[in-house]
Amino acid sequence: MDEPSPTFDPLTNQFGSLNDLSHELASLQDLAMRGSWRSILDKVSGARSLDLLTKPHDHLIYLSYNVLALTKLRRFSDASNELDSLHDFNSHHYKYETYPKLYHTRSGSMVPFSLRFINAQLPFKLGNRQEGLDRFYLLLNFIRQKIKDKGIHSLQESVKIWRKREVFVLHCLIGHHLGAKEFNVCLDLIRDLINHDYLDPVLVSKLGYIQMQIGDFEGAKGSFHRVETMLNERKNDDSSALSEVEFRNLVNRNKALVFLVGKDYVSAVREYEECMERDPADVVAVNNKALCLMYLRDLSDSIKVLENSLERVPTVALNETLVVNLCSMYELAYVNHSEIKRTLSNWIARVAPDDFDASCTRV
């Protein structure tokens, strides 16, 4: 829930299990982790029909999973209709203090943050970009107000969580503006954070990517060097969720990108291999190493890199971009590529989550 009572910090509260928070929440979470979105729809429908959801927050949590499942299955209109049933997130119906006998001293909104995020994202899926941007900026303002309020009440754990949400939403906004080639807006968003000493290594790296796209190669190298300095000095604040391995791999991928732009594919491959040694599930490194090998006209090894990744870490490596690239390589390398792609497609059908877009194999 996103707005608990200011008298205590709920993120330090200890719960025995997820089921202590809502009816069979652990089961829902397990299904989501496995990508079993159709099973989630069945479970939510069953819980509703059997009247198993006895508290207001139970209904909101189950609605959140239902909307998420519909979105993952690309049923965007259905997800939007489900969200519209709430009418107004700020309604008193969704406040803890409206139900003092159930929630005692708790106050504030019980609307999960995930619902607010999906509410902002859905218009893009429905072809209404401006509505989506408006909702994202409203969400960003909402988050920043929360950071301010939690700071006033010295709820530091909550401040950290809301700061991570701020960065997450900014990443999404930057992505949407990048898609429309609105580079100056992206630069303004990132520099605003950096100017306030809010240094997130992923955001600074993204600044470098944008600088590359607008032709500021030296500026990009400067941003990447700044990220490397942050790693060496460990001055990034706690709002970065990167582990040591993730941070080091980010630095290596940034170096590789500089080599890639300079068409030094051998050096780029070396950087990606360092990433893969630390973390075989670094799909960006895997995919980009394969592309570099292809540029070096080593199509056979390029295919092996992607196939080995699918065999070793299928749950991580199985994403549409990697599969599209593998199928493109099959088409270049083999006369009987249709049969090979069909074999891949059949394997994907057995192991992929419900939301995987099987059409990416182009069978």
Short mmCIF file of C-alpha atoms in Angstrom, two decimals:
data_model
loop_
_atom_site.label_atom_id
_atom_site.label_comp_id
_atom_site.label_asym_id
_atom_site.label_seq_id
_atom_site.Cartn_x
_atom_site.Cartn_y
_atom_site.Cartn_z
CA MET A 1 0.00 0.00 0.00
CA ASP A 2 1.36 3.38 -0.77
CA GLU A 3 0.43 5.80 2.02
CA PRO A 4 0.58 4.38 5.53
CA SER A 5 0.23 6.24 8.77
CA PRO A 6 2.95 8.82 9.45
CA THR A 7 3.30 7.58 13.04
CA PHE A 8 5.36 4.53 12.04
CA ASP A 9 7.31 3.21 9.11
CA PRO A 10 5.47 0.15 7.70
CA LEU A 11 8.46 -0.93 5.62
CA THR A 12 10.25 -1.96 8.82
CA ASN A 13 7.27 -4.03 10.02
CA GLN A 14 7.80 -7.77 10.00
CA PHE A 15 5.16 -10.08 8.55
CA GLY A 16 5.25 -13.84 8.92
CA SER A 17 4.44 -14.39 5.25
CA LEU A 18 2.77 -12.78 2.26
CA ASN A 19 -0.43 -14.53 3.30
CA ASP A 20 -0.49 -12.34 6.41
CA LEU A 21 -1.04 -9.37 4.12
CA SER A 22 -3.85 -10.76 1.97
CA HIS A 23 -5.75 -13.95 1.18
CA GLU A 24 -3.36 -16.50 -0.45
CA LEU A 25 -1.09 -13.70 -1.65
CA ALA A 26 1.92 -16.05 -1.72
CA SER A 27 0.19 -18.21 -4.31
CA LEU A 28 -0.59 -15.19 -6.50
CA GLN A 29 3.00 -13.99 -6.25
CA ASP A 30 4.34 -17.45 -7.15
CA LEU A 31 2.13 -17.59 -10.25
CA ALA A 32 3.31 -14.12 -11.28
CA MET A 33 6.97 -15.08 -10.87
CA ARG A 34 6.40 -18.08 -13.14
CA GLY A 35 4.55 -16.00 -15.73
CA SER A 36 1.33 -18.00 -15.25
CA TRP A 37 -0.90 -15.05 -16.02
CA ARG A 38 -3.92 -17.07 -17.18
CA SER A 39 -3.86 -18.99 -13.88
CA ILE A 40 -3.87 -15.66 -12.04
CA LEU A 41 -7.02 -14.62 -13.90
CA ASP A 42 -8.66 -17.91 -12.89
CA LYS A 43 -7.59 -17.53 -9.26
CA VAL A 44 -8.85 -13.95 -9.00
CA SER A 45 -12.16 -14.92 -10.63
CA GLY A 46 -12.54 -17.85 -8.22
CA ALA A 47 -11.78 -15.75 -5.14
CA ARG A 48 -14.30 -13.14 -6.20
CA SER A 49 -17.08 -15.61 -6.99
CA LEU A 50 -16.62 -17.44 -3.68
CA ASP A 51 -16.53 -14.17 -1.66
CA LEU A 52 -13.08 -15.01 -0.24
CA LEU A 53 -11.96 -11.37 -0.25
CA THR A 54 -13.32 -10.01 3.01
CA LYS A 55 -11.42 -6.73 3.43
CA PRO A 56 -11.24 -3.65 1.18
CA HIS A 57 -7.48 -3.97 0.68
CA ASP A 58 -7.92 -7.63 -0.39
CA HIS A 59 -10.09 -6.50 -3.29
CA LEU A 60 -7.48 -3.92 -4.35
CA ILE A 61 -4.60 -6.39 -4.20
CA TYR A 62 -6.47 -8.99 -6.25
CA LEU A 63 -7.57 -6.31 -8.71
CA SER A 64 -3.89 -5.32 -9.07
CA TYR A 65 -2.87 -8.85 -10.01
CA ASN A 66 -5.84 -9.13 -12.36
CA VAL A 67 -4.96 -5.88 -14.15
CA LEU A 68 -1.29 -6.91 -14.34
CA ALA A 69 -2.23 -10.30 -15.82
CA LEU A 70 -4.54 -8.72 -18.40
CA THR A 71 -1.79 -6.27 -19.36
CA LYS A 72 0.81 -9.03 -19.68
CA LEU A 73 -1.57 -10.96 -21.94
CA ARG A 74 -1.99 -7.81 -24.07
CA ARG A 75 -5.68 -7.51 -23.20
CA PHE A 76 -5.24 -3.77 -22.72
CA SER A 77 -8.88 -2.72 -23.11
CA ASP A 78 -9.97 -5.26 -20.48
CA ALA A 79 -7.24 -4.03 -18.13
CA SER A 80 -8.33 -0.42 -18.68
CA ASN A 81 -11.97 -1.29 -17.96
CA GLU A 82 -10.96 -3.03 -14.74
CA LEU A 83 -9.01 0.04 -13.65
CA ASP A 84 -11.88 2.35 -14.57
CA SER A 85 -14.06 0.44 -12.11
CA LEU A 86 -12.11 2.14 -9.29
CA HIS A 87 -13.16 5.59 -10.58
CA ASP A 88 -10.87 7.67 -8.35
CA PHE A 89 -7.72 6.43 -6.58
CA ASN A 90 -8.10 9.23 -4.04
CA SER A 91 -11.66 8.29 -3.08
CA HIS A 92 -12.40 7.82 0.61
CA HIS A 93 -13.38 4.24 -0.23
CA TYR A 94 -9.67 3.47 -0.58
CA LYS A 95 -8.55 5.10 2.67
CA TYR A 96 -7.66 3.04 5.75
CA GLU A 97 -9.29 5.55 8.10
CA THR A 98 -12.67 4.91 6.44
CA TYR A 99 -12.64 1.47 8.10
CA PRO A 100 -11.36 2.08 11.69
CA LYS A 101 -12.70 -1.25 12.99
CA LEU A 102 -10.65 -3.14 10.40
CA TYR A 103 -7.46 -1.09 10.30
CA HIS A 104 -7.41 0.56 13.74
CA THR A 105 -4.60 3.19 13.74
CA ARG A 106 -3.69 2.98 10.04
CA SER A 107 -4.39 5.92 7.75
CA GLY A 108 -3.77 6.93 4.17
CA SER A 109 -4.30 5.24 0.83
CA MET A 110 -4.45 1.46 0.40
CA VAL A 111 -4.07 1.67 -3.40
CA PRO A 112 -0.97 -0.35 -4.41
CA PHE A 113 1.70 1.59 -6.28
CA SER A 114 1.57 -1.00 -9.08
CA LEU A 115 -1.98 0.11 -9.92
CA ARG A 116 -0.89 3.72 -10.21
CA PHE A 117 1.94 2.70 -12.52
CA ILE A 118 -0.19 0.50 -14.78
CA ASN A 119 -2.79 3.28 -14.92
CA ALA A 120 -0.09 5.54 -16.40
CA GLN A 121 1.28 2.92 -18.78
CA LEU A 122 -1.98 1.64 -20.29
CA PRO A 123 -2.79 4.69 -22.49
CA PHE A 124 0.42 4.04 -24.44
CA LYS A 125 -0.76 0.50 -25.14
CA LEU A 126 -4.11 1.85 -26.28
CA GLY A 127 -2.57 4.39 -28.66
CA ASN A 128 -3.10 7.50 -26.51
CA ARG A 129 0.46 8.73 -25.95
CA GLN A 130 -0.38 12.19 -24.62
CA GLU A 131 -2.76 10.79 -21.99
CA GLY A 132 -0.02 8.39 -20.92
CA LEU A 133 2.56 11.17 -20.61
CA ASP A 134 0.13 13.28 -18.59
CA ARG A 135 -0.51 10.40 -16.20
CA PHE A 136 3.21 9.67 -15.81
CA TYR A 137 3.99 13.29 -14.92
CA LEU A 138 1.12 13.31 -12.42
CA LEU A 139 2.52 10.10 -10.94
CA LEU A 140 6.00 11.65 -10.75
CA ASN A 141 4.59 14.65 -8.86
CA PHE A 142 2.69 12.28 -6.55
CA ILE A 143 5.90 10.37 -5.79
CA ARG A 144 7.91 13.51 -5.11
CA GLN A 145 5.26 14.73 -2.69
CA LYS A 146 5.49 11.38 -0.89
CA ILE A 147 9.28 11.72 -0.63
CA LYS A 148 8.81 15.15 0.89
CA ASP A 149 6.14 13.96 3.36
CA LYS A 150 8.11 10.87 4.44
CA GLY A 151 11.22 13.01 4.90
CA ILE A 152 9.35 15.41 7.19
CA HIS A 153 8.31 12.46 9.38
CA SER A 154 11.82 10.91 9.27
CA LEU A 155 10.55 7.70 7.69
CA GLN A 156 13.85 6.89 6.01
CA GLU A 157 12.98 3.39 4.81
CA SER A 158 9.90 4.77 3.08
CA VAL A 159 11.96 7.59 1.56
CA LYS A 160 14.33 5.03 0.01
CA ILE A 161 11.43 3.07 -1.48
CA TRP A 162 9.78 6.17 -2.91
CA ARG A 163 13.10 7.37 -4.36
CA LYS A 164 13.48 4.03 -6.15
CA ARG A 165 9.96 4.49 -7.50
CA GLU A 166 10.92 7.99 -8.65
CA VAL A 167 13.87 6.62 -10.64
CA PHE A 168 11.71 3.80 -12.04
CA VAL A 169 9.08 6.24 -13.29
CA LEU A 170 11.76 8.54 -14.71
CA HIS A 171 13.25 5.61 -16.64
CA CYS A 172 9.82 4.95 -18.13
CA LEU A 173 9.29 8.61 -19.02
CA ILE A 174 12.72 8.83 -20.61
CA GLY A 175 11.98 5.68 -22.60
CA HIS A 176 8.74 7.13 -23.96
CA HIS A 177 10.40 10.42 -24.88
CA LEU A 178 13.31 8.56 -26.49
CA GLY A 179 10.86 6.59 -28.60
CA ALA A 180 9.62 9.90 -30.01
CA LYS A 181 13.23 11.18 -30.43
CA GLU A 182 12.56 13.97 -27.91
CA PHE A 183 16.20 14.00 -26.81
CA ASN A 184 16.21 17.42 -25.15
CA VAL A 185 13.35 16.41 -22.85
CA CYS A 186 15.27 13.27 -21.86
CA LEU A 187 18.43 15.26 -21.15
CA ASP A 188 16.49 17.76 -19.02
CA LEU A 189 14.93 14.98 -16.94
CA ILE A 190 18.26 13.31 -16.24
CA ARG A 191 20.25 16.48 -15.65
CA ASP A 192 17.65 17.72 -13.20
CA LEU A 193 18.35 14.72 -11.00
CA ILE A 194 22.11 14.91 -11.45
CA ASN A 195 22.13 18.62 -10.57
CA HIS A 196 20.43 17.73 -7.29
CA ASP A 197 23.26 15.26 -6.51
CA TYR A 198 20.94 12.36 -7.11
CA LEU A 199 23.35 10.02 -8.84
CA ASP A 200 21.92 6.77 -10.10
CA PRO A 201 24.46 4.88 -12.28
CA VAL A 202 21.80 3.57 -14.64
CA LEU A 203 20.42 7.07 -15.20
CA VAL A 204 23.89 8.52 -15.80
CA SER A 205 24.54 5.66 -18.25
CA LYS A 206 21.28 6.48 -20.00
CA LEU A 207 22.49 10.06 -20.29
CA GLY A 208 25.49 8.67 -22.15
CA TYR A 209 23.29 6.64 -24.49
CA ILE A 210 21.26 9.73 -25.36
CA GLN A 211 24.41 11.78 -25.92
CA MET A 212 25.58 9.11 -28.36
CA GLN A 213 22.31 9.30 -30.27
CA ILE A 214 22.62 13.05 -30.73
CA GLY A 215 26.26 12.74 -31.83
CA ASP A 216 27.91 14.00 -28.62
CA PHE A 217 30.44 11.17 -28.47
CA GLU A 218 32.84 12.92 -26.07
CA GLY A 219 29.97 13.82 -23.78
CA ALA A 220 28.87 10.18 -23.76
CA LYS A 221 32.36 8.99 -22.86
CA GLY A 222 32.40 11.55 -20.05
CA SER A 223 29.10 10.18 -18.68
CA PHE A 224 30.39 6.61 -18.86
CA HIS A 225 33.60 7.66 -17.10
CA ARG A 226 31.47 9.22 -14.37
CA VAL A 227 29.68 5.89 -13.85
CA GLU A 228 33.03 4.09 -13.60
CA THR A 229 34.21 6.64 -11.04
CA MET A 230 31.02 6.05 -9.04
CA LEU A 231 31.82 2.33 -9.01
CA ASN A 232 35.43 2.84 -7.93
CA GLU A 233 34.52 5.30 -5.19
CA ARG A 234 31.17 3.68 -4.28
CA LYS A 235 29.58 7.11 -3.92
CA ASN A 236 26.25 6.08 -5.42
CA ASP A 237 23.42 6.51 -2.92
CA ASP A 238 21.20 3.71 -1.66
CA SER A 239 18.43 4.48 -4.14
CA SER A 240 20.42 2.47 -6.69
CA ALA A 241 19.23 -1.11 -6.53
CA LEU A 242 22.34 -2.41 -8.31
CA SER A 243 24.40 -5.17 -6.75
CA GLU A 244 28.19 -5.17 -7.09
CA VAL A 245 28.01 -7.54 -10.08
CA GLU A 246 25.27 -5.51 -11.78
CA PHE A 247 27.24 -2.31 -11.28
CA ARG A 248 30.46 -3.78 -12.71
CA ASN A 249 28.58 -5.23 -15.65
CA LEU A 250 27.00 -1.85 -16.34
CA VAL A 251 30.50 -0.31 -16.54
CA ASN A 252 31.67 -3.07 -18.90
CA ARG A 253 28.62 -2.69 -21.13
CA ASN A 254 29.21 1.07 -21.32
CA LYS A 255 32.82 0.47 -22.39
CA ALA A 256 31.63 -2.09 -24.94
CA LEU A 257 29.19 0.42 -26.41
CA VAL A 258 32.02 2.89 -27.02
CA PHE A 259 33.95 0.15 -28.82
CA LEU A 260 30.82 -0.87 -30.72
CA VAL A 261 30.23 2.65 -32.04
CA GLY A 262 33.88 2.77 -33.07
CA LYS A 263 33.44 -0.59 -34.85
CA ASP A 264 36.06 -2.21 -32.62
CA TYR A 265 33.99 -5.36 -32.29
CA VAL A 266 36.82 -7.51 -30.89
CA SER A 267 37.26 -5.20 -27.89
CA ALA A 268 33.49 -4.99 -27.43
CA VAL A 269 33.28 -8.80 -27.34
CA ARG A 270 35.96 -8.86 -24.63
CA GLU A 271 33.92 -6.49 -22.44
CA TYR A 272 30.75 -8.52 -22.91
CA GLU A 273 32.60 -11.73 -22.06
CA GLU A 274 33.66 -10.20 -18.73
CA CYS A 275 29.99 -9.49 -18.02
CA MET A 276 28.99 -13.05 -18.89
CA GLU A 277 31.71 -14.52 -16.68
CA ARG A 278 30.31 -12.62 -13.71
CA ASP A 279 26.68 -13.23 -14.62
CA PRO A 280 25.69 -15.76 -17.32
CA ALA A 281 22.16 -14.32 -17.14
CA ASP A 282 23.22 -10.84 -18.34
CA VAL A 283 21.02 -11.00 -21.44
CA VAL A 284 22.13 -7.61 -22.78
CA ALA A 285 25.75 -8.77 -22.79
CA VAL A 286 24.80 -12.13 -24.33
CA ASN A 287 22.74 -10.55 -27.09
CA ASN A 288 25.28 -7.84 -27.89
CA LYS A 289 28.21 -10.26 -27.91
CA ALA A 290 26.34 -12.34 -30.48
CA LEU A 291 25.68 -9.26 -32.61
CA CYS A 292 29.37 -8.27 -32.47
CA LEU A 293 30.38 -11.76 -33.60
CA MET A 294 27.91 -11.47 -36.45
CA TYR A 295 29.46 -8.14 -37.46
CA LEU A 296 32.82 -9.95 -37.40
CA ARG A 297 31.28 -12.45 -39.85
CA ASP A 298 31.47 -15.28 -37.32
CA LEU A 299 27.84 -16.32 -37.72
CA SER A 300 28.38 -19.84 -36.37
CA ASP A 301 29.76 -18.65 -33.01
CA SER A 302 27.14 -15.91 -32.88
CA ILE A 303 24.38 -18.53 -33.07
CA LYS A 304 26.14 -20.68 -30.45
CA VAL A 305 26.24 -17.76 -27.99
CA LEU A 306 22.48 -17.28 -28.16
CA GLU A 307 21.64 -21.00 -28.18
CA ASN A 308 23.89 -21.65 -25.16
CA SER A 309 22.21 -18.82 -23.31
CA LEU A 310 18.75 -20.26 -23.97
CA GLU A 311 19.95 -23.67 -22.74
CA ARG A 312 21.71 -22.40 -19.59
CA VAL A 313 19.29 -19.71 -18.37
CA PRO A 314 16.06 -20.15 -20.36
CA THR A 315 13.84 -18.26 -17.93
CA VAL A 316 16.05 -15.15 -18.24
CA ALA A 317 17.32 -15.40 -21.81
CA LEU A 318 13.92 -16.16 -23.30
CA ASN A 319 12.93 -12.69 -24.45
CA GLU A 320 11.59 -11.55 -27.79
CA THR A 321 14.62 -9.46 -28.82
CA LEU A 322 17.08 -12.30 -28.34
CA VAL A 323 14.81 -14.79 -30.14
CA VAL A 324 14.25 -12.39 -33.07
CA ASN A 325 18.03 -12.00 -33.44
CA LEU A 326 18.59 -15.76 -33.26
CA CYS A 327 15.95 -16.39 -35.93
CA SER A 328 17.51 -13.72 -38.15
CA MET A 329 20.85 -15.50 -37.82
CA TYR A 330 19.23 -18.84 -38.68
CA GLU A 331 17.83 -17.25 -41.84
CA LEU A 332 21.30 -16.03 -42.81
CA ALA A 333 23.12 -19.25 -41.94
CA TYR A 334 20.87 -22.14 -43.00
CA VAL A 335 18.92 -23.11 -46.08
CA ASN A 336 16.47 -25.13 -43.96
CA HIS A 337 15.93 -22.28 -41.49
CA SER A 338 12.14 -22.77 -41.42
CA GLU A 339 12.52 -26.24 -39.89
CA ILE A 340 15.07 -25.01 -37.34
CA LYS A 341 12.84 -22.08 -36.35
CA ARG A 342 9.88 -24.43 -35.99
CA THR A 343 11.89 -26.58 -33.58
CA LEU A 344 12.76 -23.46 -31.59
CA SER A 345 9.12 -22.36 -31.62
CA ASN A 346 7.95 -25.74 -30.27
CA TRP A 347 10.52 -25.55 -27.45
CA ILE A 348 9.42 -22.00 -26.59
CA ALA A 349 5.79 -23.15 -26.42
CA ARG A 350 6.78 -25.62 -23.68
CA VAL A 351 8.90 -23.35 -21.48
CA ALA A 352 7.86 -19.73 -22.11
CA PRO A 353 5.62 -17.69 -19.78
CA ASP A 354 2.06 -16.93 -20.88
CA ASP A 355 2.95 -13.42 -22.06
CA PHE A 356 5.74 -14.44 -24.45
CA ASP A 357 5.04 -13.29 -28.00
CA ALA A 358 5.61 -16.48 -30.01
CA SER A 359 5.25 -14.63 -33.31
CA CYS A 360 8.84 -13.37 -32.88
CA THR A 361 10.10 -16.67 -34.33
CA ARG A 362 8.55 -15.68 -37.68
CA VAL A 363 7.59 -19.28 -38.47
#
